[in-house]
Amino acid sequence: MSTKKFDYRVRIQVAADSPDGILLDCLKNERHQSYSHKEMLLWALRAYWMPIAYQLQQEQGKQSLSESQMKRMAQDAIHQLRQQIAYLQSTFGVEQTLSIEGANAPQLSQQLLSLLAAHQVSEPDTSEQSAASSIKPGDLNPESTPIETESTNQQKDLWYDSEDLFDSEI
């Protein structure tokens, strides 16, 4: 990993009593017992967007990862999202129902494809394949992503450690 620092600042203004305001107040004031606001934000962003970020970097020629490395990253993100789902179900007594899981996936996939297509249009080099053409709506549905099992004593790839990705100190 590079020792060069990356500074990213965001300013968001929402109504204090809105759902977003309540969420941001919780994060800003570190009202969670175990995690800092930076840890909570980065953990969620990594699980939700990390594989997509690497895919976009690869399409722009800035990263060169193997297909198996990309799949591993996506599988780890899906695992983290499923852990969060299980935590929410346990915390709020919500039963797991198979009919609801993935019900909105086609709609969300279309929204994500639109965002990716808009991102590609804003890029100056249009010779690269667009993200929208390389991702199919079914690819973003967790139910359609096979999870390969690995033995616990198998070595992890050196370039990527899922524990570092989701449990790194910030």
mmCIF file of C-alpha atoms in Angstrom:
data_model
loop_
_atom_site.group_PDB
_atom_site.id
_atom_site.type_symbol
_atom_site.label_atom_id
_atom_site.label_comp_id
_atom_site.label_asym_id
_atom_site.label_seq_id
_atom_site.Cartn_x
_atom_site.Cartn_y
_atom_site.Cartn_z
ATOM 1 C CA MET A 1 0.000 0.000 0.000
ATOM 2 C CA SER A 2 1.112 3.528 -0.733
ATOM 3 C CA THR A 3 2.002 5.840 2.138
ATOM 4 C CA LYS A 4 0.710 8.837 0.187
ATOM 5 C CA LYS A 5 -2.395 10.260 1.886
ATOM 6 C CA PHE A 6 -5.675 10.811 0.057
ATOM 7 C CA ASP A 7 -7.799 13.641 1.443
ATOM 8 C CA TYR A 8 -11.536 13.491 0.736
ATOM 9 C CA ARG A 9 -13.929 15.978 2.265
ATOM 10 C CA VAL A 10 -17.693 16.083 1.896
ATOM 11 C CA ARG A 11 -20.119 18.719 3.067
ATOM 12 C CA ILE A 12 -23.730 17.612 3.260
ATOM 13 C CA GLN A 13 -26.600 19.769 4.450
ATOM 14 C CA VAL A 14 -29.946 18.150 5.174
ATOM 15 C CA ALA A 15 -32.843 18.943 7.482
ATOM 16 C CA ALA A 16 -31.809 17.966 11.016
ATOM 17 C CA ASP A 17 -35.037 16.070 11.662
ATOM 18 C CA SER A 18 -35.021 14.199 8.324
ATOM 19 C CA PRO A 19 -33.981 10.525 8.135
ATOM 20 C CA ASP A 20 -30.687 11.593 6.530
ATOM 21 C CA GLY A 21 -30.184 14.213 9.252
ATOM 22 C CA ILE A 22 -30.723 11.643 11.990
ATOM 23 C CA LEU A 23 -28.285 9.251 10.292
ATOM 24 C CA LEU A 24 -25.604 11.894 9.788
ATOM 25 C CA ASP A 25 -26.029 13.158 13.363
ATOM 26 C CA CYS A 26 -25.443 9.624 14.635
ATOM 27 C CA LEU A 27 -22.305 9.282 12.511
ATOM 28 C CA LYS A 28 -20.948 12.748 13.261
ATOM 29 C CA ASN A 29 -21.386 12.508 17.006
ATOM 30 C CA GLU A 30 -20.046 8.948 17.158
ATOM 31 C CA ARG A 31 -23.004 7.622 19.095
ATOM 32 C CA HIS A 32 -22.172 4.032 18.251
ATOM 33 C CA GLN A 33 -20.460 2.116 21.035
ATOM 34 C CA SER A 34 -17.783 0.368 18.995
ATOM 35 C CA TYR A 35 -16.892 2.371 15.883
ATOM 36 C CA SER A 36 -15.763 5.859 14.939
ATOM 37 C CA HIS A 37 -17.668 7.779 12.271
ATOM 38 C CA LYS A 38 -14.807 7.213 9.825
ATOM 39 C CA GLU A 39 -14.899 3.467 10.409
ATOM 40 C CA MET A 40 -18.669 3.309 9.936
ATOM 41 C CA LEU A 41 -18.594 5.371 6.741
ATOM 42 C CA LEU A 42 -15.683 3.537 5.151
ATOM 43 C CA TRP A 43 -16.984 0.107 6.144
ATOM 44 C CA ALA A 44 -20.326 0.815 4.447
ATOM 45 C CA LEU A 45 -18.721 2.392 1.388
ATOM 46 C CA ARG A 46 -16.298 -0.499 0.959
ATOM 47 C CA ALA A 47 -18.995 -3.143 1.175
ATOM 48 C CA TYR A 48 -21.336 -1.294 -1.176
ATOM 49 C CA TRP A 49 -18.999 0.293 -3.725
ATOM 50 C CA MET A 50 -15.440 -1.152 -3.595
ATOM 51 C CA PRO A 51 -15.826 -3.763 -6.371
ATOM 52 C CA ILE A 52 -17.483 -1.170 -8.635
ATOM 53 C CA ALA A 53 -14.672 1.324 -7.948
ATOM 54 C CA TYR A 54 -12.052 -1.243 -8.924
ATOM 55 C CA GLN A 55 -14.000 -2.188 -12.041
ATOM 56 C CA LEU A 56 -14.102 1.456 -13.144
ATOM 57 C CA GLN A 57 -10.368 1.846 -12.418
ATOM 58 C CA GLN A 58 -9.675 -1.246 -14.495
ATOM 59 C CA GLU A 59 -11.756 0.054 -17.415
ATOM 60 C CA GLN A 60 -9.743 3.281 -17.307
ATOM 61 C CA GLY A 61 -6.481 1.297 -17.366
ATOM 62 C CA LYS A 62 -5.487 2.384 -13.854
ATOM 63 C CA GLN A 63 -5.697 -1.093 -12.248
ATOM 64 C CA SER A 64 -4.881 -4.546 -13.514
ATOM 65 C CA LEU A 65 -6.551 -7.251 -11.451
ATOM 66 C CA SER A 66 -7.353 -10.784 -12.500
ATOM 67 C CA GLU A 67 -10.919 -11.956 -12.905
ATOM 68 C CA SER A 68 -10.507 -14.170 -9.829
ATOM 69 C CA GLN A 69 -9.267 -11.194 -7.767
ATOM 70 C CA MET A 70 -12.253 -9.111 -8.866
ATOM 71 C CA LYS A 71 -14.645 -11.959 -8.043
ATOM 72 C CA ARG A 72 -13.018 -12.404 -4.635
ATOM 73 C CA MET A 73 -13.453 -8.717 -3.889
ATOM 74 C CA ALA A 74 -17.120 -8.866 -4.926
ATOM 75 C CA GLN A 75 -17.679 -12.001 -2.841
ATOM 76 C CA ASP A 76 -16.157 -10.347 0.224
ATOM 77 C CA ALA A 77 -18.368 -7.284 -0.253
ATOM 78 C CA ILE A 78 -21.453 -9.489 -0.604
ATOM 79 C CA HIS A 79 -20.427 -11.340 2.564
ATOM 80 C CA GLN A 80 -20.152 -8.060 4.485
ATOM 81 C CA LEU A 81 -23.557 -6.918 3.205
ATOM 82 C CA ARG A 82 -25.121 -10.234 4.229
ATOM 83 C CA GLN A 83 -23.581 -9.889 7.693
ATOM 84 C CA GLN A 84 -25.182 -6.448 8.002
ATOM 85 C CA ILE A 85 -28.531 -7.885 6.891
ATOM 86 C CA ALA A 86 -28.254 -10.613 9.548
ATOM 87 C CA TYR A 87 -27.335 -8.003 12.185
ATOM 88 C CA LEU A 88 -30.355 -5.840 11.301
ATOM 89 C CA GLN A 89 -32.662 -8.868 11.307
ATOM 90 C CA SER A 90 -31.402 -9.917 14.718
ATOM 91 C CA THR A 91 -31.436 -6.414 16.217
ATOM 92 C CA PHE A 92 -34.923 -5.518 15.024
ATOM 93 C CA GLY A 93 -36.555 -8.959 15.057
ATOM 94 C CA VAL A 94 -37.106 -8.994 11.316
ATOM 95 C CA GLU A 95 -37.659 -12.449 9.877
ATOM 96 C CA GLN A 96 -35.685 -13.450 6.830
ATOM 97 C CA THR A 97 -37.947 -13.978 3.864
ATOM 98 C CA LEU A 98 -36.634 -15.269 0.565
ATOM 99 C CA SER A 99 -39.334 -13.536 -1.464
ATOM 100 C CA ILE A 100 -38.223 -10.073 -0.334
ATOM 101 C CA GLU A 101 -34.473 -10.590 -0.731
ATOM 102 C CA GLY A 102 -33.487 -9.355 -4.165
ATOM 103 C CA ALA A 103 -37.010 -8.166 -5.018
ATOM 104 C CA ASN A 104 -35.747 -4.685 -5.889
ATOM 105 C CA ALA A 105 -32.499 -5.898 -7.448
ATOM 106 C CA PRO A 106 -33.546 -5.313 -11.094
ATOM 107 C CA GLN A 107 -34.640 -1.742 -10.313
ATOM 108 C CA LEU A 108 -31.486 -1.018 -8.300
ATOM 109 C CA SER A 109 -29.343 -2.618 -10.993
ATOM 110 C CA GLN A 110 -30.877 -0.343 -13.625
ATOM 111 C CA GLN A 111 -30.201 2.708 -11.430
ATOM 112 C CA LEU A 112 -26.585 1.634 -10.956
ATOM 113 C CA LEU A 113 -26.160 1.009 -14.678
ATOM 114 C CA SER A 114 -27.487 4.508 -15.375
ATOM 115 C CA LEU A 115 -24.996 6.001 -12.913
ATOM 116 C CA LEU A 116 -22.130 4.065 -14.453
ATOM 117 C CA ALA A 117 -23.173 5.052 -17.972
ATOM 118 C CA ALA A 118 -23.359 8.719 -16.942
ATOM 119 C CA HIS A 119 -19.895 8.407 -15.390
ATOM 120 C CA GLN A 120 -18.484 6.990 -18.619
ATOM 121 C CA VAL A 121 -20.074 9.769 -20.710
ATOM 122 C CA SER A 122 -18.309 12.365 -18.562
ATOM 123 C CA GLU A 123 -14.910 10.712 -19.168
ATOM 124 C CA PRO A 124 -12.802 12.337 -21.929
ATOM 125 C CA ASP A 125 -11.613 9.017 -23.429
ATOM 126 C CA THR A 126 -14.593 7.272 -24.989
ATOM 127 C CA SER A 127 -12.543 4.527 -26.647
ATOM 128 C CA GLU A 128 -12.831 2.321 -23.588
ATOM 129 C CA GLN A 129 -15.742 -0.051 -23.193
ATOM 130 C CA SER A 130 -18.517 1.563 -21.167
ATOM 131 C CA ALA A 131 -19.324 0.189 -17.738
ATOM 132 C CA ALA A 132 -22.962 -0.208 -18.702
ATOM 133 C CA SER A 133 -22.063 -2.649 -21.463
ATOM 134 C CA SER A 134 -19.784 -4.728 -19.243
ATOM 135 C CA ILE A 135 -22.298 -5.150 -16.411
ATOM 136 C CA LYS A 136 -25.571 -6.935 -16.877
ATOM 137 C CA PRO A 137 -28.450 -6.283 -14.433
ATOM 138 C CA GLY A 138 -28.284 -9.881 -13.197
ATOM 139 C CA ASP A 139 -24.603 -9.447 -12.320
ATOM 140 C CA LEU A 140 -25.490 -7.055 -9.497
ATOM 141 C CA ASN A 141 -28.074 -9.336 -7.912
ATOM 142 C CA PRO A 142 -26.437 -11.064 -4.912
ATOM 143 C CA GLU A 143 -28.520 -14.187 -5.535
ATOM 144 C CA SER A 144 -26.936 -14.600 -8.975
ATOM 145 C CA THR A 145 -23.363 -14.308 -7.681
ATOM 146 C CA PRO A 146 -21.912 -17.725 -6.859
ATOM 147 C CA ILE A 147 -19.864 -17.804 -3.695
ATOM 148 C CA GLU A 148 -16.928 -20.126 -3.921
ATOM 149 C CA THR A 149 -15.851 -21.814 -0.731
ATOM 150 C CA GLU A 150 -12.189 -21.806 0.145
ATOM 151 C CA SER A 151 -10.358 -23.902 2.672
ATOM 152 C CA THR A 152 -9.402 -22.005 5.805
ATOM 153 C CA ASN A 153 -5.745 -22.930 5.447
ATOM 154 C CA GLN A 154 -5.505 -21.668 1.862
ATOM 155 C CA GLN A 155 -3.220 -18.644 1.458
ATOM 156 C CA LYS A 156 -4.869 -15.326 0.643
ATOM 157 C CA ASP A 157 -3.778 -13.411 -2.420
ATOM 158 C CA LEU A 158 -0.997 -10.991 -1.497
ATOM 159 C CA TRP A 159 -2.592 -8.006 -3.232
ATOM 160 C CA TYR A 160 -5.805 -8.137 -1.247
ATOM 161 C CA ASP A 161 -6.689 -9.071 2.299
ATOM 162 C CA SER A 162 -10.408 -8.948 3.058
ATOM 163 C CA GLU A 163 -9.713 -8.474 6.757
ATOM 164 C CA ASP A 164 -7.661 -5.388 5.932
ATOM 165 C CA LEU A 165 -10.364 -4.148 3.588
ATOM 166 C CA PHE A 166 -13.149 -4.244 6.136
ATOM 167 C CA ASP A 167 -11.324 -4.045 9.456
ATOM 168 C CA SER A 168 -8.526 -1.606 8.718
ATOM 169 C CA GLU A 169 -7.693 1.139 11.166
ATOM 170 C CA ILE A 170 -8.616 4.561 9.933
#
